[in-house]
Amino acid sequence: MITLIVFFGLLLTGFPIFGAILAGAVAFMATNDLAVLYDSIPIQFYGALEINSLLAIPLFLLVGEIMNKAGLTQRLIAVAEVLVGGLKGGLAYANLFTNAMAASILGSAVAQIGVMSKVMIPAMERSGYKRAFSGAVTVSAGLLGPIIPPSMLMIIYGVVAVQPIAPLFIAGILPGVLIVSALAIVIFLYGVFGPGLPAGTRGERSASVKILLEGLAPAVIPLVVIGGIMSGVMTPTESGAVASIIALVLGLVYRELQMRDLPAILLEVGTNTATITGLIAVASVLSWVLAFQGVPDMVVEHMTGLTDSPFLFLLLVIVLMLLLGMFLESISVLIVVVPLLMPVVTSLGIDPIHFGVVCTVATVLGLVTPPVGPGLYIAIVQADIRMWPLFRATLPFLAAVFAVLILIAAVPAISTWLPALMIGK
Amino acid sequence: AESLKLGHITPPSHVWHKVGEHIASNLAEASGGKMKITVSPLQKLGNEGQMINLMQAGAVQFGIFTAAGLANREESFLGWSLPYAFRDVEHASHAASTPAAREMLKRLEPNGLVGLGYTFAGMRHVLSLEPVKSPKDLANKKIRAFPSPIYNDWWAANGAAPTAMPLSEVAPSLTTKLLDAVDIDLDALVGLKFHQQAPYLTLTNHMAFPGVIVVSKKWWDSRSDADRAMITKAVAEAEAWGFQEAIAADKANLVTAKADGAKVVDADLSSFEAVGKQIRDKYTAKNPLIADFYKQASALK
Amino acid sequence: MFIHTIESADRWLASAERVLVIALTAALTCIMMVQVILRYFFNAPLFWAEEISVQMLVFATLFGLSLLVHHRQLVTIDFLPQALSPRGRHWLAVLHGLLFLALLGFVAKLGVAWITRPEVQIELGATTQLPRWYNYSALPLAMAAMSFHQLVGVLRHIRDLIKHEGAGT
Ligand code: NA
Ligand code: NA
């Protein structure tokens, strides 16, 4: 109880989340007569970081940083415009399509929304779309970042739930396709029943061919990442390394990246990695001390007393994660909550890969729910929109993602069929 | 009732966990419900290093540790990892009552631990992507092995490259050929189904894999003589039960593994045994208790 | 005068950490890239690659965290403090700063106790066979560095508060 007061008290008054989790763990030890555990804090902290899977995090962050600096995003947008730009509301679909392609290179929703909103929102506005609607499409399509592989959230889930990363990555593909379809339907309905969508523009055929060819080069990255992992040729970490090499070479070839840009990029990657892995380290101290006192067993008892239906349990988890995700930083929620719930997942016979996909999509939604919604903030800053009009316009899209989430929770095969088919897991 | 903790690193399906549960029920019965042990699998109380610290402080009272891991604190436990020292699990469990094996337990005291007994997992074999008939087939291949100097020496002497890796990463690493083989017991093989990634099983039978049942010395010293006798008896009964359980499990697991598609390779073990002798000679020369233990265990053959 | 000296020490420490984080991130990326190339094209992987890279990741995390402390860039939820007056925010910052400082100092102290334990002193790395406590000492070092950054931050807030009070009267 005191732990909860310390934790939330610090968190809501603006204490660093890293420190609040650590303070919560120390408070728990102090108030449960477990001072003898203090000595183990450094071992637990250090040990939580000595995990091979975590190496994928800096590698995929590097791919993203290079991609942004090297102008690969613009090339993807041009390709999407050629493919779907001619439709009514073409630029909205192109936005969605670009995000789907970018998601197969990038691993983080906030990073993806940051890049895309800077470019896409002004472009859509120029073509006659409302700013809030443009923002809504960009923000919700950016959520694909951690659902379509590669994915930071899946790596984090894999580490805290002790699951292999490769099947988790593959498990995100079908849900990603479903979410793209759901978002496309919302755009379509907006055109039919809503205020309507501007007409599309089709470019010159010869120019189109040139754009498509230029776009082929960055498309090599998702081919390597997804293809390499699906065929079992590469580990997720290795695919991150290969993707970094390709992105670096492309950036240097396009002459939009120079060697002297690298130190700044590496510093950014290093500190962004530390933000994530630091949270994993302190959360592991907290999870361990809670486990020492048998808290997960109590959670199992309560949860299984509440329901023995896997689907109802998943619904409870979704509601819990969305509620916590409104007021807390949702990635921290994932890191703290998953270890507590894993024993329940096992006892109800839920596939941990299926659970990982449900948790990832629920976490992603938390990134764009106010008041604590980093995904909204970044779009607000990048495209100069106001919070409430943006959030209101985003709601129909979020409802669509939420509907897909419920579907994913109800039908395990959406998550488990493809990994089982590809790598027998 | 006094609420006690027993920690170990294996999953709940493992023999060690069952032995832990057995100790718990024996002690609950013997103490008339006064001593209640909660068994925590999968290093939930911490990894082995942490658990030793917690036992030294008396925060955890019981533990089942890998002998290979305890060798970091008391070198003589390396005796249990001598290649080809034991014919099978039954032979190894007989060796648990040799004077040298009991002496190893006594030597844990400076580490704040009281050693009460042993429990076994299956004999160690090789599971691989390509058939392994002799050490030649492992030349320059990456094999996942327990992180310990004797395992490293043994696999290096066979020409392979021993690699430390958590069990959760073994299956994907075999799929991506980051690993070529695993040094494994049949219990883990059947439980984790690694033969779906690496089908070839060579029954090298190269080492035993004992766990050591220990009690926190700090807690032990605070018990009455009657309590200590009661605990010793409860552990001894569970130990004997665990021996039979491990012997039966090793046989049953082979049947299950074969039925489930593991392909047993017809291998030439004499070349592995020759390498084993080099390693045995090195380690018996290093530590007199290891030498005594090897002598006493061999006499049981 | 005193505050200037420690502020420049603070900046110097941060630049050292910056160089370290850049070097570690570059090195671990290069090792993983080289590993992939050696494995697929030459079928001769580096046996130490993963073990070393993971240690580099640990160091990068620890000193990256220290930089985040220095730049006040650790993730926070700040919608409630935003509602306070500037003076209230300074007071809250001092209070939080002292608490965080105590927490970091505590972990630094535990870290020193950890690496000096006899059994930890003799622990060796699995493939490198080097004493593990060489690596482990990064934890107390980084925690001490974070404590220093945090101390300087608190002093700065206190100075601002004093100035503020002075201006008010
Ligand atoms: Na992605
Ligand atoms: Na939120």
PDB file of C-alpha atoms in Angstrom, chain A residues 95-344:
ATOM      1  CA  ASN A  95      -0.388   8.523 -45.743  1.00  0.00           C
ATOM      2  CA  LEU A  96      -1.690   5.223 -44.396  1.00  0.00           C
ATOM      3  CA  PHE A  97       0.261   3.275 -46.981  1.00  0.00           C
ATOM      4  CA  THR A  98       3.517   5.145 -46.292  1.00  0.00           C
ATOM      5  CA  ASN A  99       3.057   4.494 -42.591  1.00  0.00           C
ATOM      6  CA  ALA A 100       2.618   0.780 -43.236  1.00  0.00           C
ATOM      7  CA  MET A 101       5.867   0.738 -45.243  1.00  0.00           C
ATOM      8  CA  ALA A 102       7.699   2.866 -42.680  1.00  0.00           C
ATOM      9  CA  ALA A 103       6.412   0.556 -39.935  1.00  0.00           C
ATOM     10  CA  SER A 104       8.219  -2.339 -41.543  1.00  0.00           C
ATOM     11  CA  ILE A 105      11.467  -0.393 -41.070  1.00  0.00           C
ATOM     12  CA  LEU A 106      10.826   1.529 -37.836  1.00  0.00           C
ATOM     13  CA  GLY A 107      10.057  -0.023 -34.468  1.00  0.00           C
ATOM     14  CA  SER A 108       8.540   2.770 -32.433  1.00  0.00           C
ATOM     15  CA  ALA A 109       5.197   4.562 -32.776  1.00  0.00           C
ATOM     16  CA  VAL A 110       6.368   7.840 -31.243  1.00  0.00           C
ATOM     17  CA  ALA A 111       9.380   8.026 -33.573  1.00  0.00           C
ATOM     18  CA  GLN A 112       7.226   7.186 -36.556  1.00  0.00           C
ATOM     19  CA  ILE A 113       4.522   9.743 -35.684  1.00  0.00           C
ATOM     20  CA  GLY A 114       7.276  12.313 -35.186  1.00  0.00           C
ATOM     21  CA  VAL A 115       8.724  11.784 -38.648  1.00  0.00           C
ATOM     22  CA  MET A 116       5.453  11.413 -40.507  1.00  0.00           C
ATOM     23  CA  SER A 117       3.523  14.275 -38.933  1.00  0.00           C
ATOM     24  CA  LYS A 118       6.228  16.764 -39.861  1.00  0.00           C
ATOM     25  CA  VAL A 119       5.888  15.830 -43.534  1.00  0.00           C
ATOM     26  CA  MET A 120       2.389  14.427 -44.031  1.00  0.00           C
ATOM     27  CA  ILE A 121       0.191  16.850 -42.082  1.00  0.00           C
ATOM     28  CA  PRO A 122       1.308  19.994 -44.012  1.00  0.00           C
ATOM     29  CA  ALA A 123       1.153  18.061 -47.301  1.00  0.00           C
ATOM     30  CA  MET A 124      -2.438  16.937 -46.670  1.00  0.00           C
ATOM     31  CA  GLU A 125      -3.442  20.405 -45.531  1.00  0.00           C
ATOM     32  CA  ARG A 126      -2.095  21.913 -48.764  1.00  0.00           C
ATOM     33  CA  SER A 127      -4.223  19.471 -50.744  1.00  0.00           C
ATOM     34  CA  GLY A 128      -7.393  20.611 -48.961  1.00  0.00           C
ATOM     35  CA  TYR A 129      -7.675  18.270 -45.989  1.00  0.00           C
ATOM     36  CA  LYS A 130      -8.544  19.647 -42.545  1.00  0.00           C
ATOM     37  CA  ARG A 131      -5.530  19.835 -40.256  1.00  0.00           C
ATOM     38  CA  ALA A 132      -7.152  17.820 -37.459  1.00  0.00           C
ATOM     39  CA  PHE A 133      -8.163  15.050 -39.880  1.00  0.00           C
ATOM     40  CA  SER A 134      -4.665  15.005 -41.399  1.00  0.00           C
ATOM     41  CA  GLY A 135      -3.220  14.735 -37.908  1.00  0.00           C
ATOM     42  CA  ALA A 136      -5.654  11.994 -36.966  1.00  0.00           C
ATOM     43  CA  VAL A 137      -4.738   9.851 -39.979  1.00  0.00           C
ATOM     44  CA  THR A 138      -1.023  10.357 -39.319  1.00  0.00           C
ATOM     45  CA  VAL A 139      -1.206   9.627 -35.605  1.00  0.00           C
ATOM     46  CA  SER A 140      -3.346   6.511 -35.931  1.00  0.00           C
ATOM     47  CA  ALA A 141      -1.385   5.119 -38.887  1.00  0.00           C
ATOM     48  CA  GLY A 142       1.813   5.750 -36.911  1.00  0.00           C
ATOM     49  CA  LEU A 143       0.553   3.237 -34.358  1.00  0.00           C
ATOM     50  CA  LEU A 144       1.514   0.547 -36.870  1.00  0.00           C
ATOM     51  CA  GLY A 145       5.172   1.209 -36.025  1.00  0.00           C
ATOM     52  CA  PRO A 146       5.473  -1.301 -33.181  1.00  0.00           C
ATOM     53  CA  ILE A 147       2.822  -3.721 -34.523  1.00  0.00           C
ATOM     54  CA  ILE A 148       4.309  -4.505 -37.941  1.00  0.00           C
ATOM     55  CA  PRO A 149       7.851  -5.902 -37.363  1.00  0.00           C
ATOM     56  CA  PRO A 150      10.406  -4.742 -36.292  1.00  0.00           C
ATOM     57  CA  SER A 151       9.014  -3.607 -32.966  1.00  0.00           C
ATOM     58  CA  MET A 152      10.528  -2.147 -29.797  1.00  0.00           C
ATOM     59  CA  LEU A 153       7.428  -3.093 -27.822  1.00  0.00           C
ATOM     60  CA  MET A 154       7.671  -6.731 -28.921  1.00  0.00           C
ATOM     61  CA  ILE A 155      11.366  -6.804 -27.932  1.00  0.00           C
ATOM     62  CA  ILE A 156      10.484  -5.318 -24.544  1.00  0.00           C
ATOM     63  CA  TYR A 157       7.624  -7.791 -24.089  1.00  0.00           C
ATOM     64  CA  GLY A 158       9.884 -10.665 -25.144  1.00  0.00           C
ATOM     65  CA  VAL A 159      12.505  -9.647 -22.583  1.00  0.00           C
ATOM     66  CA  VAL A 160      10.150  -9.127 -19.631  1.00  0.00           C
ATOM     67  CA  ALA A 161       7.989 -12.180 -20.448  1.00  0.00           C
ATOM     68  CA  VAL A 162      11.043 -14.343 -21.317  1.00  0.00           C
ATOM     69  CA  GLN A 163       9.796 -15.164 -24.829  1.00  0.00           C
ATOM     70  CA  PRO A 164      11.801 -15.451 -28.077  1.00  0.00           C
ATOM     71  CA  ILE A 165      11.576 -12.314 -30.229  1.00  0.00           C
ATOM     72  CA  ALA A 166      11.341 -13.822 -33.732  1.00  0.00           C
ATOM     73  CA  PRO A 167       7.874 -15.430 -33.385  1.00  0.00           C
ATOM     74  CA  LEU A 168       6.616 -12.243 -31.700  1.00  0.00           C
ATOM     75  CA  PHE A 169       7.759 -10.177 -34.677  1.00  0.00           C
ATOM     76  CA  ILE A 170       6.044 -12.506 -37.130  1.00  0.00           C
ATOM     77  CA  ALA A 171       2.906 -12.570 -34.974  1.00  0.00           C
ATOM     78  CA  GLY A 172       2.478  -8.816 -35.550  1.00  0.00           C
ATOM     79  CA  ILE A 173       2.124  -9.087 -39.336  1.00  0.00           C
ATOM     80  CA  LEU A 174      -1.535 -10.178 -39.640  1.00  0.00           C
ATOM     81  CA  PRO A 175      -2.762  -7.807 -36.906  1.00  0.00           C
ATOM     82  CA  GLY A 176      -0.864  -5.048 -38.739  1.00  0.00           C
ATOM     83  CA  VAL A 177      -2.658  -5.869 -41.993  1.00  0.00           C
ATOM     84  CA  LEU A 178      -6.019  -5.901 -40.166  1.00  0.00           C
ATOM     85  CA  ILE A 179      -5.328  -2.495 -38.638  1.00  0.00           C
ATOM     86  CA  VAL A 180      -4.326  -1.034 -42.020  1.00  0.00           C
ATOM     87  CA  SER A 181      -7.610  -2.333 -43.468  1.00  0.00           C
ATOM     88  CA  ALA A 182      -9.650  -0.992 -40.545  1.00  0.00           C
ATOM     89  CA  LEU A 183      -8.054   2.456 -40.854  1.00  0.00           C
ATOM     90  CA  ALA A 184      -8.645   2.454 -44.623  1.00  0.00           C
ATOM     91  CA  ILE A 185     -12.327   1.672 -44.017  1.00  0.00           C
ATOM     92  CA  VAL A 186     -12.594   4.620 -41.611  1.00  0.00           C
ATOM     93  CA  ILE A 187     -11.061   6.928 -44.240  1.00  0.00           C
ATOM     94  CA  PHE A 188     -13.493   5.581 -46.832  1.00  0.00           C
ATOM     95  CA  LEU A 189     -16.515   6.045 -44.526  1.00  0.00           C
ATOM     96  CA  TYR A 190     -15.323   9.560 -43.733  1.00  0.00           C
ATOM     97  CA  GLY A 191     -15.455  10.286 -47.467  1.00  0.00           C
ATOM     98  CA  VAL A 192     -18.955   8.815 -47.862  1.00  0.00           C
ATOM     99  CA  PHE A 193     -20.757   9.854 -44.666  1.00  0.00           C
ATOM    100  CA  GLY A 194     -18.482  12.555 -43.291  1.00  0.00           C
ATOM    101  CA  PRO A 195     -17.476  15.953 -44.650  1.00  0.00           C
ATOM    102  CA  GLY A 196     -16.009  14.310 -47.767  1.00  0.00           C
ATOM    103  CA  LEU A 197     -12.456  13.959 -49.054  1.00  0.00           C
ATOM    104  CA  PRO A 198     -10.563  15.957 -51.700  1.00  0.00           C
ATOM    105  CA  ALA A 199      -9.977  14.326 -55.076  1.00  0.00           C
ATOM    106  CA  GLY A 200      -6.661  12.644 -55.791  1.00  0.00           C
ATOM    107  CA  THR A 201      -4.000  13.645 -58.276  1.00  0.00           C
ATOM    108  CA  ARG A 202      -2.248  11.351 -60.673  1.00  0.00           C
ATOM    109  CA  GLY A 203       1.253  12.217 -61.824  1.00  0.00           C
ATOM    110  CA  GLU A 204       2.996  11.659 -65.175  1.00  0.00           C
ATOM    111  CA  ARG A 205       3.522   8.024 -66.034  1.00  0.00           C
ATOM    112  CA  SER A 206       7.248   8.447 -66.782  1.00  0.00           C
ATOM    113  CA  ALA A 207       7.801  10.328 -63.500  1.00  0.00           C
ATOM    114  CA  SER A 208       5.931   7.571 -61.675  1.00  0.00           C
ATOM    115  CA  VAL A 209       8.199   4.842 -62.977  1.00  0.00           C
ATOM    116  CA  LYS A 210      11.259   6.793 -61.863  1.00  0.00           C
ATOM    117  CA  ILE A 211       9.788   7.315 -58.370  1.00  0.00           C
ATOM    118  CA  LEU A 212       8.904   3.637 -58.020  1.00  0.00           C
ATOM    119  CA  LEU A 213      12.402   2.581 -59.020  1.00  0.00           C
ATOM    120  CA  GLU A 214      13.955   5.024 -56.549  1.00  0.00           C
ATOM    121  CA  GLY A 215      11.632   3.713 -53.870  1.00  0.00           C
ATOM    122  CA  LEU A 216      12.792   0.157 -54.458  1.00  0.00           C
ATOM    123  CA  ALA A 217      16.060   0.744 -52.636  1.00  0.00           C
ATOM    124  CA  PRO A 218      14.579   1.562 -49.197  1.00  0.00           C
ATOM    125  CA  ALA A 219      12.104  -1.301 -49.730  1.00  0.00           C
ATOM    126  CA  VAL A 220      15.087  -3.656 -49.455  1.00  0.00           C
ATOM    127  CA  ILE A 221      15.171  -2.970 -45.701  1.00  0.00           C
ATOM    128  CA  PRO A 222      11.754  -4.453 -44.833  1.00  0.00           C
ATOM    129  CA  LEU A 223      12.439  -7.328 -47.214  1.00  0.00           C
ATOM    130  CA  VAL A 224      15.603  -8.163 -45.304  1.00  0.00           C
ATOM    131  CA  VAL A 225      14.060  -7.643 -41.864  1.00  0.00           C
ATOM    132  CA  ILE A 226      10.749  -9.443 -42.332  1.00  0.00           C
ATOM    133  CA  GLY A 227      12.005 -11.942 -44.920  1.00  0.00           C
ATOM    134  CA  GLY A 228      15.133 -12.745 -42.935  1.00  0.00           C
ATOM    135  CA  ILE A 229      13.239 -13.401 -39.729  1.00  0.00           C
ATOM    136  CA  MET A 230      10.328 -15.264 -41.360  1.00  0.00           C
ATOM    137  CA  SER A 231      12.598 -17.610 -43.275  1.00  0.00           C
ATOM    138  CA  GLY A 232      14.605 -18.265 -40.120  1.00  0.00           C
ATOM    139  CA  VAL A 233      17.835 -17.124 -41.747  1.00  0.00           C
ATOM    140  CA  MET A 234      18.453 -14.325 -39.234  1.00  0.00           C
ATOM    141  CA  THR A 235      17.772 -13.513 -35.623  1.00  0.00           C
ATOM    142  CA  PRO A 236      15.922 -10.253 -34.985  1.00  0.00           C
ATOM    143  CA  THR A 237      19.170  -8.742 -33.664  1.00  0.00           C
ATOM    144  CA  GLU A 238      21.044  -9.732 -36.820  1.00  0.00           C
ATOM    145  CA  SER A 239      18.295  -8.384 -39.046  1.00  0.00           C
ATOM    146  CA  GLY A 240      18.680  -5.097 -37.147  1.00  0.00           C
ATOM    147  CA  ALA A 241      22.405  -5.116 -37.887  1.00  0.00           C
ATOM    148  CA  VAL A 242      21.859  -5.839 -41.587  1.00  0.00           C
ATOM    149  CA  ALA A 243      19.135  -3.196 -41.831  1.00  0.00           C
ATOM    150  CA  SER A 244      21.524  -0.657 -40.262  1.00  0.00           C
ATOM    151  CA  ILE A 245      24.189  -1.472 -42.843  1.00  0.00           C
ATOM    152  CA  ILE A 246      21.723  -1.061 -45.715  1.00  0.00           C
ATOM    153  CA  ALA A 247      20.271   2.181 -44.330  1.00  0.00           C
ATOM    154  CA  LEU A 248      23.772   3.567 -43.815  1.00  0.00           C
ATOM    155  CA  VAL A 249      24.888   2.663 -47.339  1.00  0.00           C
ATOM    156  CA  LEU A 250      21.699   4.110 -48.861  1.00  0.00           C
ATOM    157  CA  GLY A 251      22.069   7.305 -46.845  1.00  0.00           C
ATOM    158  CA  LEU A 252      25.669   7.744 -47.979  1.00  0.00           C
ATOM    159  CA  VAL A 253      24.833   6.886 -51.618  1.00  0.00           C
ATOM    160  CA  TYR A 254      21.944   9.386 -51.710  1.00  0.00           C
ATOM    161  CA  ARG A 255      24.447  11.902 -50.239  1.00  0.00           C
ATOM    162  CA  GLU A 256      21.888  13.028 -47.697  1.00  0.00           C
ATOM    163  CA  LEU A 257      23.952  11.568 -44.873  1.00  0.00           C
ATOM    164  CA  GLN A 258      27.584  12.288 -44.114  1.00  0.00           C
ATOM    165  CA  MET A 259      30.061  10.487 -41.924  1.00  0.00           C
ATOM    166  CA  ARG A 260      30.273  13.549 -39.678  1.00  0.00           C
ATOM    167  CA  ASP A 261      26.552  13.193 -38.871  1.00  0.00           C
ATOM    168  CA  LEU A 262      27.246   9.822 -37.278  1.00  0.00           C
ATOM    169  CA  PRO A 263      28.382  10.858 -33.760  1.00  0.00           C
ATOM    170  CA  ALA A 264      25.162  12.822 -33.186  1.00  0.00           C
ATOM    171  CA  ILE A 265      23.100   9.898 -34.497  1.00  0.00           C
ATOM    172  CA  LEU A 266      24.959   7.431 -32.281  1.00  0.00           C
ATOM    173  CA  LEU A 267      24.502   9.643 -29.214  1.00  0.00           C
ATOM    174  CA  GLU A 268      20.783   9.869 -29.920  1.00  0.00           C
ATOM    175  CA  VAL A 269      20.599   6.083 -30.334  1.00  0.00           C
ATOM    176  CA  GLY A 270      22.618   5.501 -27.144  1.00  0.00           C
ATOM    177  CA  THR A 271      20.520   7.761 -24.924  1.00  0.00           C
ATOM    178  CA  ASN A 272      17.220   6.567 -26.432  1.00  0.00           C
ATOM    179  CA  THR A 273      18.347   2.997 -25.772  1.00  0.00           C
ATOM    180  CA  ALA A 274      19.202   3.922 -22.177  1.00  0.00           C
ATOM    181  CA  THR A 275      15.721   5.382 -21.711  1.00  0.00           C
ATOM    182  CA  ILE A 276      14.164   2.018 -22.574  1.00  0.00           C
ATOM    183  CA  THR A 277      16.703  -0.367 -21.034  1.00  0.00           C
ATOM    184  CA  GLY A 278      16.950   1.757 -17.868  1.00  0.00           C
ATOM    185  CA  LEU A 279      13.219   1.277 -17.325  1.00  0.00           C
ATOM    186  CA  ILE A 280      13.608  -2.451 -17.946  1.00  0.00           C
ATOM    187  CA  ALA A 281      16.370  -2.613 -15.316  1.00  0.00           C
ATOM    188  CA  VAL A 282      14.465  -0.829 -12.518  1.00  0.00           C
ATOM    189  CA  ALA A 283      11.229  -2.632 -13.376  1.00  0.00           C
ATOM    190  CA  SER A 284      13.077  -5.923 -13.020  1.00  0.00           C
ATOM    191  CA  VAL A 285      14.115  -4.908  -9.486  1.00  0.00           C
ATOM    192  CA  LEU A 286      10.484  -4.118  -8.688  1.00  0.00           C
ATOM    193  CA  SER A 287       9.087  -7.311 -10.299  1.00  0.00           C
ATOM    194  CA  TRP A 288      11.636  -9.412  -8.465  1.00  0.00           C
ATOM    195  CA  VAL A 289      10.884  -7.969  -5.020  1.00  0.00           C
ATOM    196  CA  LEU A 290       7.140  -8.355  -5.678  1.00  0.00           C
ATOM    197  CA  ALA A 291       7.714 -11.976  -6.748  1.00  0.00           C
ATOM    198  CA  PHE A 292       9.817 -12.571  -3.632  1.00  0.00           C
ATOM    199  CA  GLN A 293       6.828 -11.624  -1.512  1.00  0.00           C
ATOM    200  CA  GLY A 294       4.484 -13.812  -3.597  1.00  0.00           C
ATOM    201  CA  VAL A 295       2.517 -10.923  -5.170  1.00  0.00           C
ATOM    202  CA  PRO A 296       2.166 -12.624  -8.611  1.00  0.00           C
ATOM    203  CA  ASP A 297       0.648 -15.653  -6.868  1.00  0.00           C
ATOM    204  CA  MET A 298      -1.927 -13.356  -5.270  1.00  0.00           C
ATOM    205  CA  VAL A 299      -2.651 -11.813  -8.673  1.00  0.00           C
ATOM    206  CA  VAL A 300      -3.166 -15.313 -10.099  1.00  0.00           C
ATOM    207  CA  GLU A 301      -5.547 -16.147  -7.270  1.00  0.00           C
ATOM    208  CA  HIS A 302      -7.605 -12.984  -7.746  1.00  0.00           C
ATOM    209  CA  MET A 303      -7.647 -13.099 -11.517  1.00  0.00           C
ATOM    210  CA  THR A 304      -8.547 -16.770 -11.771  1.00  0.00           C
ATOM    211  CA  GLY A 305     -11.195 -16.200  -9.076  1.00  0.00           C
ATOM    212  CA  LEU A 306     -12.626 -13.448 -11.269  1.00  0.00           C
ATOM    213  CA  THR A 307     -12.777 -15.460 -14.476  1.00  0.00           C
ATOM    214  CA  ASP A 308     -11.448 -18.678 -15.946  1.00  0.00           C
ATOM    215  CA  SER A 309     -12.152 -17.627 -19.525  1.00  0.00           C
ATOM    216  CA  PRO A 310      -9.001 -16.612 -21.431  1.00  0.00           C
ATOM    217  CA  PHE A 311     -10.994 -14.122 -23.531  1.00  0.00           C
ATOM    218  CA  LEU A 312     -12.536 -12.383 -20.507  1.00  0.00           C
ATOM    219  CA  PHE A 313      -9.109 -12.259 -18.881  1.00  0.00           C
ATOM    220  CA  LEU A 314      -7.666 -10.631 -22.011  1.00  0.00           C
ATOM    221  CA  LEU A 315     -10.523  -8.099 -21.993  1.00  0.00           C
ATOM    222  CA  LEU A 316      -9.694  -7.289 -18.351  1.00  0.00           C
ATOM    223  CA  VAL A 317      -6.038  -6.848 -19.270  1.00  0.00           C
ATOM    224  CA  ILE A 318      -6.964  -4.560 -22.177  1.00  0.00           C
ATOM    225  CA  VAL A 319      -9.162  -2.389 -19.931  1.00  0.00           C
ATOM    226  CA  LEU A 320      -6.454  -2.298 -17.253  1.00  0.00           C
ATOM    227  CA  MET A 321      -3.714  -1.364 -19.726  1.00  0.00           C
ATOM    228  CA  LEU A 322      -5.865   1.335 -21.356  1.00  0.00           C
ATOM    229  CA  LEU A 323      -6.821   2.853 -17.994  1.00  0.00           C
ATOM    230  CA  LEU A 324      -3.236   2.808 -16.701  1.00  0.00           C
ATOM    231  CA  GLY A 325      -2.050   3.959 -20.122  1.00  0.00           C
ATOM    232  CA  MET A 326      -4.176   7.111 -19.876  1.00  0.00           C
ATOM    233  CA  PHE A 327      -2.331   8.409 -16.818  1.00  0.00           C
ATOM    234  CA  LEU A 328       1.027   6.657 -16.963  1.00  0.00           C
ATOM    235  CA  GLU A 329       3.611   6.256 -19.657  1.00  0.00           C
ATOM    236  CA  SER A 330       2.286   3.157 -21.376  1.00  0.00           C
ATOM    237  CA  ILE A 331       5.644   1.466 -22.131  1.00  0.00           C
ATOM    238  CA  SER A 332       6.433   1.528 -18.398  1.00  0.00           C
ATOM    239  CA  VAL A 333       2.999   0.042 -17.769  1.00  0.00           C
ATOM    240  CA  LEU A 334       3.861  -2.831 -20.116  1.00  0.00           C
ATOM    241  CA  ILE A 335       7.201  -3.433 -18.375  1.00  0.00           C
ATOM    242  CA  VAL A 336       5.730  -3.451 -14.865  1.00  0.00           C
ATOM    243  CA  VAL A 337       2.443  -5.260 -15.502  1.00  0.00           C
ATOM    244  CA  VAL A 338       3.519  -8.122 -17.795  1.00  0.00           C
ATOM    245  CA  PRO A 339       5.708 -10.009 -15.267  1.00  0.00           C
ATOM    246  CA  LEU A 340       2.851  -9.849 -12.744  1.00  0.00           C
ATOM    247  CA  LEU A 341       0.386 -11.306 -15.243  1.00  0.00           C
ATOM    248  CA  MET A 342       2.548 -14.025 -16.843  1.00  0.00           C
ATOM    249  CA  PRO A 343       1.660 -16.681 -14.228  1.00  0.00           C
ATOM    250  CA  VAL A 344      -2.049 -16.073 -14.946  1.00  0.00           C
TER     251      VAL A 344
END
